[in-house]
PDB file of C-alpha atoms and ligand atoms in Angstrom:
ATOM      1  CA  MET A   1       0.395  -0.238  -0.331  1.00 94.00           C
ATOM      2  CA  SER A   2       2.644   2.236   0.466  1.00 94.00           C
ATOM      3  CA  LYS A   3       2.702   2.502  -4.028  1.00 94.00           C
ATOM      4  CA  TYR A   4      -0.449   4.172  -2.870  1.00 96.00           C
ATOM      5  CA  HIS A   5      -0.866   6.158   0.029  1.00 96.00           C
ATOM      6  CA  ASP A   6       0.966   7.488   3.343  1.00 96.00           C
ATOM      7  CA  LYS A   7      -1.382   5.649   5.573  1.00 95.00           C
ATOM      8  CA  ARG A   8      -1.226   3.084   4.026  1.00 94.00           C
ATOM      9  CA  GLU A   9      -3.746  -0.137   4.794  1.00 90.00           C
ATOM     10  CA  LEU A  10      -5.514   2.706   6.916  1.00 90.00           C
ATOM     11  CA  ALA A  11      -5.510   4.765   4.194  1.00 91.00           C
ATOM     12  CA  PRO A  12      -9.508   5.306   3.172  1.00 88.00           C
ATOM     13  CA  ARG A  13     -11.429   2.742   2.350  1.00 88.00           C
ATOM     14  CA  ASP A  14     -12.353   3.182  -1.633  1.00 90.00           C
ATOM     15  CA  ILE A  15      -8.310   4.429  -1.521  1.00 92.00           C
ATOM     16  CA  VAL A  16      -7.191   0.373  -0.258  1.00 93.00           C
ATOM     17  CA  THR A  17     -10.102  -1.298  -2.417  1.00 93.00           C
ATOM     18  CA  ARG A  18      -9.152   0.300  -5.570  1.00 94.00           C
ATOM     19  CA  ALA A  19      -5.322  -0.264  -4.671  1.00 95.00           C
ATOM     20  CA  ILE A  20      -6.241  -4.039  -4.775  1.00 96.00           C
ATOM     21  CA  TYR A  21      -8.168  -3.916  -7.523  1.00 94.00           C
ATOM     22  CA  ASN A  22      -5.435  -2.363  -9.250  1.00 95.00           C
ATOM     23  CA  GLU A  23      -3.194  -4.659  -8.169  1.00 96.00           C
ATOM     24  CA  MET A  24      -5.467  -7.734  -8.810  1.00 96.00           C
ATOM     25  CA  GLN A  25      -5.773  -6.589 -12.496  1.00 93.00           C
ATOM     26  CA  ASN A  26      -1.230  -6.306 -13.145  1.00 95.00           C
ATOM     27  CA  LYS A  27      -0.971  -9.176 -11.858  1.00 95.00           C
ATOM     28  CA  HIS A  28      -3.926 -11.189 -13.670  1.00 96.00           C
ATOM     29  CA  SER A  29      -4.195 -12.084  -9.746  1.00 96.00           C
ATOM     30  CA  SER A  30      -7.801 -13.223  -8.281  1.00 94.00           C
ATOM     31  CA  ASN A  31      -6.458 -12.183  -4.935  1.00 96.00           C
ATOM     32  CA  MET A  32      -4.058  -9.722  -2.776  1.00 96.00           C
ATOM     33  CA  PHE A  33      -2.826 -11.392   0.102  1.00 96.00           C
ATOM     34  CA  LEU A  34      -3.284  -9.496   3.562  1.00 95.00           C
ATOM     35  CA  ASN A  35      -0.062  -9.740   6.216  1.00 94.00           C
ATOM     36  CA  ALA A  36      -2.003  -9.674  10.177  1.00 93.00           C
ATOM     37  CA  SER A  37       1.182 -11.949  11.633  1.00 92.00           C
ATOM     38  CA  ILE A  38       2.702  -8.812  13.130  1.00 92.00           C
ATOM     39  CA  ILE A  39      -0.058  -8.640  15.469  1.00 94.00           C
ATOM     40  CA  ASP A  40       0.159 -10.029  18.807  1.00 95.00           C
ATOM     41  CA  LYS A  41      -1.475 -13.444  18.203  1.00 95.00           C
ATOM     42  CA  GLN A  42      -3.809 -13.713  21.495  1.00 95.00           C
ATOM     43  CA  LYS A  43      -4.377 -10.402  20.553  1.00 96.00           C
ATOM     44  CA  LEU A  44      -5.453 -11.159  17.099  1.00 95.00           C
ATOM     45  CA  LEU A  45      -7.566 -14.234  17.787  1.00 95.00           C
ATOM     46  CA  MET A  46      -9.721 -12.434  20.409  1.00 96.00           C
ATOM     47  CA  ARG A  47     -10.119  -9.929  18.141  1.00 95.00           C
ATOM     48  CA  PHE A  48     -11.872 -11.674  15.531  1.00 95.00           C
ATOM     49  CA  PRO A  49     -13.113 -14.844  16.065  1.00 96.00           C
ATOM     50  CA  THR A  50     -14.991 -15.791  12.909  1.00 96.00           C
ATOM     51  CA  ILE A  51     -12.544 -14.763  10.742  1.00 95.00           C
ATOM     52  CA  SER A  52      -9.623 -17.000  12.279  1.00 95.00           C
ATOM     53  CA  GLU A  53     -12.230 -19.889  11.781  1.00 96.00           C
ATOM     54  CA  HIS A  54     -13.404 -19.151   9.170  1.00 96.00           C
ATOM     55  CA  CYS A  55      -9.528 -19.208   7.765  1.00 96.00           C
ATOM     56  CA  LEU A  56      -8.630 -21.884   9.488  1.00 95.00           C
ATOM     57  CA  LYS A  57     -11.439 -24.203   7.901  1.00 96.00           C
ATOM     58  CA  SER A  58      -9.636 -23.585   4.489  1.00 95.00           C
ATOM     59  CA  GLY A  59      -6.443 -24.337   6.537  1.00 95.00           C
ATOM     60  CA  ILE A  60      -5.205 -20.876   6.845  1.00 96.00           C
ATOM     61  CA  ASP A  61      -3.533 -19.819  10.203  1.00 96.00           C
ATOM     62  CA  ILE A  62      -4.166 -16.020  10.400  1.00 96.00           C
ATOM     63  CA  THR A  63      -1.620 -15.736  12.816  1.00 96.00           C
ATOM     64  CA  SER A  64       1.236 -16.972  10.913  1.00 95.00           C
ATOM     65  CA  SER A  65       0.088 -16.976   7.485  1.00 95.00           C
ATOM     66  CA  PRO A  66      -1.218 -13.634   5.017  1.00 95.00           C
ATOM     67  CA  ILE A  67      -4.848 -13.838   4.230  1.00 95.00           C
ATOM     68  CA  PRO A  68      -6.141 -14.281   0.615  1.00 96.00           C
ATOM     69  CA  ILE A  69      -8.226 -11.186   0.583  1.00 95.00           C
ATOM     70  CA  ALA A  70     -10.203  -9.716  -2.328  1.00 94.00           C
ATOM     71  CA  PRO A  71     -12.228  -6.155  -2.656  1.00 93.00           C
ATOM     72  CA  ALA A  72     -15.716  -6.138  -3.192  1.00 89.00           C
ATOM     73  CA  ALA A  73     -18.412  -2.910  -4.314  1.00 87.00           C
ATOM     74  CA  HIS A  74     -20.264  -0.704  -2.561  1.00 85.00           C
ATOM     75  CA  TYR A  75     -22.398   0.117  -4.845  1.00 87.00           C
ATOM     76  CA  PHE A  76     -24.199   3.140  -3.999  1.00 85.00           C
ATOM     77  CA  MET A  77     -24.557   4.997  -0.290  1.00 84.00           C
ATOM     78  CA  GLY A  78     -28.277   5.552  -0.384  1.00 80.00           C
ATOM     79  CA  GLY A  79     -31.568   4.409  -0.150  1.00 86.00           C
ATOM     80  CA  ILE A  80     -35.012   5.791   1.717  1.00 91.00           C
ATOM     81  CA  LYS A  81     -34.712   8.451   2.290  1.00 94.00           C
ATOM     82  CA  ALA A  82     -35.413   8.540   5.876  1.00 95.00           C
ATOM     83  CA  GLU A  83     -34.772  11.078   9.204  1.00 95.00           C
ATOM     84  CA  VAL A  84     -32.181  10.140  11.646  1.00 94.00           C
ATOM     85  CA  ASN A  85     -35.554   8.338  13.393  1.00 95.00           C
ATOM     86  CA  GLY A  86     -36.707   6.399  10.716  1.00 95.00           C
ATOM     87  CA  LYS A  87     -39.735   8.089   9.152  1.00 95.00           C
ATOM     88  CA  THR A  88     -40.076   8.638   5.783  1.00 95.00           C
ATOM     89  CA  SER A  89     -42.310  10.836   3.670  1.00 93.00           C
ATOM     90  CA  ILE A  90     -44.817   7.751   3.287  1.00 90.00           C
ATOM     91  CA  LYS A  91     -47.262   7.891   6.689  1.00 85.00           C
ATOM     92  CA  ASN A  92     -46.331   4.329   8.768  1.00 86.00           C
ATOM     93  CA  LEU A  93     -43.529   3.688   6.759  1.00 92.00           C
ATOM     94  CA  TYR A  94     -40.056   3.560   7.884  1.00 95.00           C
ATOM     95  CA  ALA A  95     -36.787   2.670   6.898  1.00 96.00           C
ATOM     96  CA  ILE A  96     -33.382   1.919   9.426  1.00 95.00           C
ATOM     97  CA  GLY A  97     -29.732   0.940   8.459  1.00 92.00           C
ATOM     98  CA  GLU A  98     -28.528  -0.303   5.166  1.00 90.00           C
ATOM     99  CA  THR A  99     -32.379   0.555   2.839  1.00 91.00           C
ATOM    100  CA  ALA A 100     -32.081   3.658   4.568  1.00 93.00           C
ATOM    101  CA  SER A 101     -30.406   6.951   3.635  1.00 91.00           C
ATOM    102  CA  THR A 102     -29.968   9.369   6.644  1.00 90.00           C
ATOM    103  CA  GLY A 103     -27.305  11.303   5.746  1.00 87.00           C
ATOM    104  CA  LEU A 104     -25.173   9.598   8.163  1.00 89.00           C
ATOM    105  CA  HIS A 105     -22.634   8.598   5.664  1.00 87.00           C
ATOM    106  CA  GLY A 106     -20.489  10.585   3.689  1.00 83.00           C
ATOM    107  CA  ALA A 107     -19.080   9.395  -0.010  1.00 85.00           C
ATOM    108  CA  ASN A 108     -17.326   6.260   1.571  1.00 85.00           C
ATOM    109  CA  ARG A 109     -19.468   3.672   3.799  1.00 81.00           C
ATOM    110  CA  LEU A 110     -16.566   3.893   7.146  1.00 80.00           C
ATOM    111  CA  ALA A 111     -16.450   0.867   9.255  1.00 77.00           C
ATOM    112  CA  SER A 112     -18.547   0.284  12.203  1.00 85.00           C
ATOM    113  CA  ASN A 113     -20.528   3.419  11.011  1.00 88.00           C
ATOM    114  CA  SER A 114     -22.903   1.138   8.985  1.00 90.00           C
ATOM    115  CA  LEU A 115     -23.214  -0.989  12.227  1.00 92.00           C
ATOM    116  CA  LEU A 116     -23.380   2.017  14.511  1.00 93.00           C
ATOM    117  CA  GLU A 117     -26.469   3.567  12.654  1.00 93.00           C
ATOM    118  CA  CYS A 118     -28.471   0.466  12.861  1.00 94.00           C
ATOM    119  CA  VAL A 119     -28.178   0.243  16.941  1.00 95.00           C
ATOM    120  CA  ALA A 120     -29.084   4.085  16.741  1.00 95.00           C
ATOM    121  CA  CYS A 121     -31.530   4.172  14.526  1.00 96.00           C
ATOM    122  CA  ALA A 122     -33.124   1.599  15.574  1.00 96.00           C
ATOM    123  CA  TYR A 123     -33.447   3.068  19.018  1.00 97.00           C
ATOM    124  CA  GLU A 124     -34.607   6.146  17.878  1.00 96.00           C
ATOM    125  CA  LEU A 125     -37.342   4.744  15.979  1.00 97.00           C
ATOM    126  CA  ALA A 126     -38.215   2.353  18.926  1.00 97.00           C
ATOM    127  CA  ASP A 127     -38.718   5.808  21.318  1.00 96.00           C
ATOM    128  CA  TYR A 128     -40.858   7.427  18.412  1.00 95.00           C
ATOM    129  CA  LEU A 129     -42.915   4.608  18.300  1.00 95.00           C
ATOM    130  CA  SER A 130     -43.656   4.068  21.767  1.00 94.00           C
ATOM    131  CA  PHE A 131     -45.490   7.571  22.100  1.00 91.00           C
ATOM    132  CA  ALA A 132     -47.202   7.611  18.402  1.00 87.00           C
ATOM    133  CA  ASN A 133     -50.440   7.001  17.738  1.00 82.00           C
ATOM    134  CA  LEU A 134     -50.409   4.145  15.405  1.00 80.00           C
ATOM    135  CA  GLU A 135     -53.999   3.526  14.543  1.00 81.00           C
ATOM    136  CA  THR A 136     -54.990   3.251  10.824  1.00 76.00           C
ATOM    137  CA  PRO A 137     -57.757   4.216   9.417  1.00 74.00           C
ATOM    138  CA  ASN A 138     -59.902   0.820   9.006  1.00 77.00           C
ATOM    139  CA  ILE A 139     -61.027   1.726   5.687  1.00 77.00           C
ATOM    140  CA  ILE A 140     -59.809   0.677   2.413  1.00 76.00           C
ATOM    141  CA  ASP A 141     -60.095   3.071  -0.401  1.00 81.00           C
ATOM    142  CA  ASP A 142     -60.813   2.221  -4.292  1.00 86.00           C
ATOM    143  CA  ARG A 143     -56.915   2.983  -5.101  1.00 84.00           C
ATOM    144  CA  ILE A 144     -55.466   0.353  -2.924  1.00 82.00           C
ATOM    145  CA  MET A 145     -58.498  -2.231  -3.642  1.00 83.00           C
ATOM    146  CA  ASN A 146     -57.254  -1.370  -7.274  1.00 85.00           C
ATOM    147  CA  THR A 147     -53.715  -2.134  -6.986  1.00 81.00           C
ATOM    148  CA  ILE A 148     -54.305  -4.889  -4.937  1.00 80.00           C
ATOM    149  CA  ASN A 149     -56.514  -6.751  -8.101  1.00 80.00           C
ATOM    150  CA  LEU A 150     -53.973  -4.962 -10.565  1.00 77.00           C
ATOM    151  CA  TYR A 151     -50.971  -7.401  -8.515  1.00 76.00           C
ATOM    152  CA  SER A 152     -53.519 -10.587  -8.473  1.00 74.00           C
ATOM    153  CA  ASN A 153     -53.926 -10.901 -11.909  1.00 70.00           C
ATOM    154  CA  PRO A 154     -53.071 -14.090 -13.383  1.00 67.00           C
ATOM    155  CA  ILE A 155     -50.050 -15.044 -14.644  1.00 70.00           C
ATOM    156  CA  SER A 156     -48.018 -16.964 -17.137  1.00 69.00           C
ATOM    157  CA  ASP A 157     -46.835 -20.231 -16.514  1.00 69.00           C
ATOM    158  CA  CYS A 158     -43.554 -20.032 -17.957  1.00 79.00           C
ATOM    159  CA  ASP A 159     -40.378 -21.398 -14.896  1.00 85.00           C
ATOM    160  CA  TYR A 160     -36.904 -18.786 -14.751  1.00 90.00           C
ATOM    161  CA  ASP A 161     -33.574 -20.287 -13.879  1.00 93.00           C
ATOM    162  CA  ILE A 162     -33.663 -17.352 -11.251  1.00 94.00           C
ATOM    163  CA  LYS A 163     -30.558 -18.556  -9.213  1.00 96.00           C
ATOM    164  CA  THR A 164     -29.099 -18.211 -13.375  1.00 97.00           C
ATOM    165  CA  LEU A 165     -30.510 -14.449 -13.891  1.00 97.00           C
ATOM    166  CA  LYS A 166     -29.150 -13.627  -9.928  1.00 97.00           C
ATOM    167  CA  ASP A 167     -25.955 -14.514 -11.275  1.00 98.00           C
ATOM    168  CA  ASN A 168     -25.850 -13.124 -15.137  1.00 98.00           C
ATOM    169  CA  LEU A 169     -27.139  -9.662 -12.980  1.00 98.00           C
ATOM    170  CA  LYS A 170     -24.262 -10.083 -10.393  1.00 97.00           C
ATOM    171  CA  SER A 171     -21.823 -10.610 -13.173  1.00 97.00           C
ATOM    172  CA  LEU A 172     -23.280  -6.962 -14.913  1.00 98.00           C
ATOM    173  CA  MET A 173     -23.190  -5.485 -11.871  1.00 97.00           C
ATOM    174  CA  TRP A 174     -19.709  -5.757 -11.223  1.00 95.00           C
ATOM    175  CA  ASP A 175     -17.953  -5.935 -14.439  1.00 94.00           C
ATOM    176  CA  SER A 176     -20.036  -2.351 -15.275  1.00 96.00           C
ATOM    177  CA  ALA A 177     -20.471  -1.183 -11.800  1.00 96.00           C
ATOM    178  CA  GLY A 178     -18.095  -2.436  -9.640  1.00 95.00           C
ATOM    179  CA  ILE A 179     -15.300  -0.430  -8.369  1.00 94.00           C
ATOM    180  CA  ILE A 180     -14.274   1.928 -11.366  1.00 94.00           C
ATOM    181  CA  ARG A 181     -16.922   3.009 -14.158  1.00 96.00           C
ATOM    182  CA  CYS A 182     -17.424   4.661 -17.001  1.00 97.00           C
ATOM    183  CA  GLU A 183     -19.729   5.777 -19.045  1.00 97.00           C
ATOM    184  CA  ASP A 184     -18.947   3.240 -21.719  1.00 97.00           C
ATOM    185  CA  LYS A 185     -19.500   0.495 -19.552  1.00 97.00           C
ATOM    186  CA  LEU A 186     -22.633   2.073 -17.804  1.00 98.00           C
ATOM    187  CA  LEU A 187     -24.936   2.683 -20.978  1.00 98.00           C
ATOM    188  CA  LYS A 188     -23.952  -0.643 -22.466  1.00 98.00           C
ATOM    189  CA  ALA A 189     -25.187  -2.384 -18.603  1.00 98.00           C
ATOM    190  CA  LEU A 190     -28.422  -0.203 -18.679  1.00 97.00           C
ATOM    191  CA  ASP A 191     -28.713  -1.266 -22.017  1.00 97.00           C
ATOM    192  CA  LYS A 192     -28.979  -4.756 -21.139  1.00 98.00           C
ATOM    193  CA  LEU A 193     -30.640  -4.362 -17.771  1.00 97.00           C
ATOM    194  CA  ASN A 194     -33.688  -2.989 -19.927  1.00 96.00           C
ATOM    195  CA  ILE A 195     -33.698  -6.199 -22.521  1.00 96.00           C
ATOM    196  CA  MET A 196     -32.952  -8.836 -18.597  1.00 95.00           C
ATOM    197  CA  ASN A 197     -36.265  -6.789 -17.575  1.00 93.00           C
ATOM    198  CA  ARG A 198     -37.983  -6.560 -20.922  1.00 91.00           C
ATOM    199  CA  ASP A 199     -37.515 -10.841 -21.074  1.00 89.00           C
ATOM    200  CA  PHE A 200     -38.161 -11.215 -17.391  1.00 89.00           C
ATOM    201  CA  ARG A 201     -42.145 -10.897 -18.391  1.00 80.00           C
ATOM    202  CA  ARG A 202     -43.610 -10.706 -14.737  1.00 81.00           C
ATOM    203  CA  GLU A 203     -44.555  -7.249 -14.595  1.00 76.00           C
ATOM    204  CA  ARG A 204     -47.579  -7.677 -12.121  1.00 75.00           C
ATOM    205  CA  LYS A 205     -47.147 -10.270  -9.954  1.00 80.00           C
ATOM    206  CA  CYS A 206     -44.720 -12.730  -9.308  1.00 85.00           C
ATOM    207  CA  ARG A 207     -44.466 -16.717  -8.529  1.00 84.00           C
ATOM    208  CA  ASN A 208     -42.547 -16.586  -5.643  1.00 86.00           C
ATOM    209  CA  THR A 209     -39.938 -14.972  -3.221  1.00 91.00           C
ATOM    210  CA  ASP A 210     -37.088 -15.609  -5.779  1.00 93.00           C
ATOM    211  CA  GLU A 211     -38.849 -14.500  -8.706  1.00 91.00           C
ATOM    212  CA  TYR A 212     -39.525 -11.013  -6.367  1.00 91.00           C
ATOM    213  CA  GLU A 213     -36.338 -10.543  -4.669  1.00 95.00           C
ATOM    214  CA  TYR A 214     -35.186 -10.642  -8.788  1.00 95.00           C
ATOM    215  CA  ARG A 215     -37.226  -8.780 -10.036  1.00 93.00           C
ATOM    216  CA  ASN A 216     -36.494  -5.625  -6.832  1.00 93.00           C
ATOM    217  CA  MET A 217     -32.139  -6.284  -7.786  1.00 96.00           C
ATOM    218  CA  LEU A 218     -33.723  -5.398 -11.749  1.00 96.00           C
ATOM    219  CA  THR A 219     -34.994  -2.557 -10.410  1.00 94.00           C
ATOM    220  CA  ILE A 220     -31.761  -0.713  -7.404  1.00 93.00           C
ATOM    221  CA  ALA A 221     -29.220  -2.116 -10.227  1.00 96.00           C
ATOM    222  CA  GLN A 222     -31.274   0.161 -13.300  1.00 96.00           C
ATOM    223  CA  LEU A 223     -31.345   3.116 -10.433  1.00 94.00           C
ATOM    224  CA  ILE A 224     -27.578   2.408  -9.214  1.00 95.00           C
ATOM    225  CA  VAL A 225     -26.334   2.288 -12.877  1.00 97.00           C
ATOM    226  CA  THR A 226     -28.745   5.674 -13.687  1.00 96.00           C
ATOM    227  CA  ALA A 227     -27.167   7.254 -10.364  1.00 93.00           C
ATOM    228  CA  ALA A 228     -23.346   6.191 -11.661  1.00 95.00           C
ATOM    229  CA  LEU A 229     -23.858   7.805 -15.088  1.00 96.00           C
ATOM    230  CA  GLU A 230     -25.598  10.663 -14.115  1.00 94.00           C
ATOM    231  CA  ARG A 231     -22.922  11.043 -11.349  1.00 93.00           C
ATOM    232  CA  LYS A 232     -19.869  12.561 -13.883  1.00 94.00           C
ATOM    233  CA  GLU A 233     -17.273  12.433 -11.057  1.00 94.00           C
ATOM    234  CA  SER A 234     -15.297  10.219  -8.357  1.00 94.00           C
ATOM    235  CA  ARG A 235     -15.645  10.693  -5.212  1.00 91.00           C
ATOM    236  CA  GLY A 236     -15.137   7.829  -2.820  1.00 90.00           C
ATOM    237  CA  ALA A 237     -15.972   4.512  -3.869  1.00 91.00           C
ATOM    238  CA  HIS A 238     -17.984   6.260  -6.869  1.00 94.00           C
ATOM    239  CA  SER A 239     -14.452   5.610  -8.568  1.00 94.00           C
ATOM    240  CA  ARG A 240     -15.317   7.347 -12.848  1.00 95.00           C
ATOM    241  CA  SER A 241     -12.722   6.605 -15.074  1.00 95.00           C
ATOM    242  CA  ASP A 242     -13.862   9.339 -17.583  1.00 95.00           C
ATOM    243  CA  TYR A 243     -14.146  11.611 -14.817  1.00 95.00           C
ATOM    244  CA  THR A 244     -11.238  11.719 -12.127  1.00 92.00           C
ATOM    245  CA  ASN A 245     -11.675  14.268 -10.263  1.00 91.00           C
ATOM    246  CA  ILE A 246     -14.397  15.433  -7.490  1.00 88.00           C
ATOM    247  CA  SER A 247     -17.192  17.827  -8.774  1.00 85.00           C
ATOM    248  CA  GLU A 248     -17.526  21.059  -7.261  1.00 77.00           C
ATOM    249  CA  ILE A 249     -21.414  21.359  -8.235  1.00 72.00           C
ATOM    250  CA  ALA A 250     -22.231  17.756  -8.057  1.00 66.00           C
ATOM    251  CA  THR A 251     -24.791  17.227  -5.659  1.00 58.00           C
ATOM    252  CA  HIS A 252     -27.698  14.606  -4.761  1.00 55.00           C
ATOM    253  CA  SER A 253     -29.291  12.646  -7.944  1.00 48.00           C
ATOM    254  CA  THR A 254     -33.030  13.321  -8.037  1.00 45.00           C
ATOM    255  CA  SER A 255     -33.802  11.878 -11.660  1.00 43.00           C
ATOM    256  CA  SER A 256     -33.135   8.139 -10.860  1.00 42.00           C
ATOM    257  CA  ILE A 257     -35.527   8.685  -8.741  1.00 40.00           C
ATOM    258  CA  LYS A 258     -38.010   9.823 -11.747  1.00 43.00           C
ATOM    259  CA  ASN A 259     -36.292   7.167 -13.755  1.00 40.00           C
ATOM    260  CA  ALA A 260     -37.706   4.709 -10.981  1.00 38.00           C
ATOM    261  CA  LYS A 261     -40.926   5.483 -11.843  1.00 38.00           C
ATOM    262  CA  GLU A 262     -40.406   5.130 -15.734  1.00 37.00           C
ATOM    263  CA  PHE A 263     -39.030   1.591 -14.575  1.00 33.00           C
ATOM    264  CA  SER A 264     -42.210   0.706 -12.331  1.00 33.00           C
ATOM    265  CA  TYR A 265     -44.248  -2.258 -12.856  1.00 30.00           C
ATOM    266  CA  ALA A 266     -47.042  -0.845 -12.161  1.00 26.00           C
TER     267      ALA A 266
HETATM  268  C1  LIG B 301     -18.689  -7.149   1.814  1.00 62.68           C
HETATM  269  C2  LIG B 301     -19.173  -5.658   3.767  1.00 62.68           C
HETATM  270  C3  LIG B 301     -18.643  -5.337   4.551  1.00 62.68           C
HETATM  271  C4  LIG B 301     -18.974  -4.201   5.504  1.00 62.68           C
HETATM  272  N1  LIG B 301     -18.832  -3.410   6.091  1.00 62.68           N
HETATM  273  C5  LIG B 301     -18.629  -3.262   7.344  1.00 62.68           C
HETATM  274  C6  LIG B 301     -17.747  -2.723   8.135  1.00 62.68           C
HETATM  275  O1  LIG B 301     -16.620  -2.650   8.281  1.00 62.68           O
HETATM  276  N2  LIG B 301     -18.783  -2.050   9.658  1.00 62.68           N
HETATM  277  C7  LIG B 301     -20.093  -1.686   8.799  1.00 62.68           C
HETATM  278  O2  LIG B 301     -20.392  -0.908  10.012  1.00 62.68           O
HETATM  279  N3  LIG B 301     -20.981  -2.257   8.607  1.00 62.68           N
HETATM  280  C8  LIG B 301     -19.688  -2.810   7.363  1.00 62.68           C
HETATM  281  N4  LIG B 301     -21.258  -3.088   6.284  1.00 62.68           N
HETATM  282  C9  LIG B 301     -22.272  -2.905   6.485  1.00 62.68           C
HETATM  283  C10 LIG B 301     -23.392  -3.818   7.520  1.00 62.68           C
HETATM  284  O3  LIG B 301     -22.999  -4.818   6.953  1.00 62.68           O
HETATM  285  C11 LIG B 301     -24.727  -3.438   6.960  1.00 62.68           C
HETATM  286  O4  LIG B 301     -24.809  -1.500   6.633  1.00 62.68           O
HETATM  287  C12 LIG B 301     -25.636  -4.128   8.525  1.00 62.68           C
HETATM  288  O5  LIG B 301     -24.984  -5.146   8.365  1.00 62.68           O
HETATM  289  C13 LIG B 301     -26.965  -3.401   7.870  1.00 62.68           C
HETATM  290  O6  LIG B 301     -27.869  -4.257   8.175  1.00 62.68           O
HETATM  291  P1  LIG B 301     -29.442  -4.166   7.987  1.00 62.68           P
HETATM  292  O7  LIG B 301     -30.144  -4.876   9.527  1.00 62.68           O
HETATM  293  O8  LIG B 301     -29.655  -2.615   7.639  1.00 62.68           O
HETATM  294  O9  LIG B 301     -29.657  -5.091   6.973  1.00 62.68           O
HETATM  295  P2  LIG B 301     -29.288  -6.526   6.708  1.00 62.68           P
HETATM  296  O10 LIG B 301     -28.468  -6.965   7.373  1.00 62.68           O
HETATM  297  O11 LIG B 301     -29.354  -6.173   4.880  1.00 62.68           O
HETATM  298  O12 LIG B 301     -30.613  -7.391   7.542  1.00 62.68           O
HETATM  299  C14 LIG B 301     -31.513  -7.381   6.136  1.00 62.68           C
HETATM  300  C15 LIG B 301     -32.247  -8.160   6.334  1.00 62.68           C
HETATM  301  O13 LIG B 301     -33.516  -8.242   5.716  1.00 62.68           O
HETATM  302  C16 LIG B 301     -33.903  -9.752   4.948  1.00 62.68           C
HETATM  303  N5  LIG B 301     -35.030  -9.061   3.876  1.00 62.68           N
HETATM  304  C17 LIG B 301     -35.013  -8.844   2.938  1.00 62.68           C
HETATM  305  N6  LIG B 301     -35.691  -8.982   2.128  1.00 62.68           N
HETATM  306  C18 LIG B 301     -36.976  -9.324   2.990  1.00 62.68           C
HETATM  307  C19 LIG B 301     -38.687  -9.840   3.074  1.00 62.68           C
HETATM  308  N7  LIG B 301     -38.443  -9.418   2.069  1.00 62.68           N
HETATM  309  N8  LIG B 301     -39.136  -9.924   3.720  1.00 62.68           N
HETATM  310  C20 LIG B 301     -38.523 -10.296   4.984  1.00 62.68           C
HETATM  311  N9  LIG B 301     -36.659 -10.567   5.231  1.00 62.68           N
HETATM  312  C21 LIG B 301     -36.470  -9.462   4.007  1.00 62.68           C
HETATM  313  C22 LIG B 301     -32.283 -10.708   4.520  1.00 62.68           C
HETATM  314  O14 LIG B 301     -32.959 -11.672   4.053  1.00 62.68           O
HETATM  315  C23 LIG B 301     -31.684  -9.633   5.748  1.00 62.68           C
HETATM  316  O15 LIG B 301     -31.542 -10.333   6.604  1.00 62.68           O
HETATM  317  C24 LIG B 301     -20.440  -4.197   5.262  1.00 62.68           C
HETATM  318  C25 LIG B 301     -20.666  -4.906   4.176  1.00 62.68           C
HETATM  319  C26 LIG B 301     -20.523  -5.207   3.732  1.00 62.68           C
HETATM  320  C27 LIG B 301     -21.686  -6.064   2.216  1.00 62.68           C
END
């Protein structure tokens, strides 16, 4: 890491991620190594019991051998816009944790901030709900009934190999919207996503949880790619090879929300 940052392994997360990724590309390797053996053995085992046990099962003693590592992509720092107590713009819909966009994160999600967010926001929401009036009207209006009927319509008998579809989607996102992004690849990904969406004929009702999950994954993937295309700058985990600097004028994108509506299945 000394090639990349004077703080070496303690550099910001996106910098370490890109450094690992870059070295893997240059060396045509599927992983790099993390050497933790300089840390006191007892301390290492006490602080990382799950990782050390997991590695040992694969024959790696992390107290004496380097650990094979590879980066994971943080595809976006966002989610449902929510207040710190989980309130959203929809009455009685609350969002906390990974699903929420509370403004607590910057361009990186820093180690342990996310878990702290889950605990702090859950506490705030529980506190809020304990004093809130949770009564809901007992009437189901026509609009809700129409939606229920629409989504209960019979569906075609077509069977899908959801595992393969999900794997293809994951590969597409990793290759096109992963650690390093550029317009060309993002545009191609958007085209492919539109085709994948068109081919998956579940506009209304799905047949099982896997199908609903895949449909949701397609929606999220399209939102991520659209937002990544619009953010013409590099900032934290969002790294564009065609726009390498931080832009002074870049702000939160709203058109991805507009596109979400265009992409909706209703
Ligand atoms: C590779 C990686 C590394 C990370 N490193 C760190 C770190 O170092 N420090 C840190 O603080 N955070 C880290 N995070 C982030 C942290 O793990 C998450 O922010 C946190 O786990 C989110 O918790 P959550 O309960 O909000 O969501 P999740 O843990 O995603 O839980 C959501 C649950 O809901 C379930 N679910 C989904 N859909 C449905 C449905 N329709 N019906 C019922 N259940 C459903 C899911 O199966 C899941 O169990 C990391 C994340 C990743 C992916």
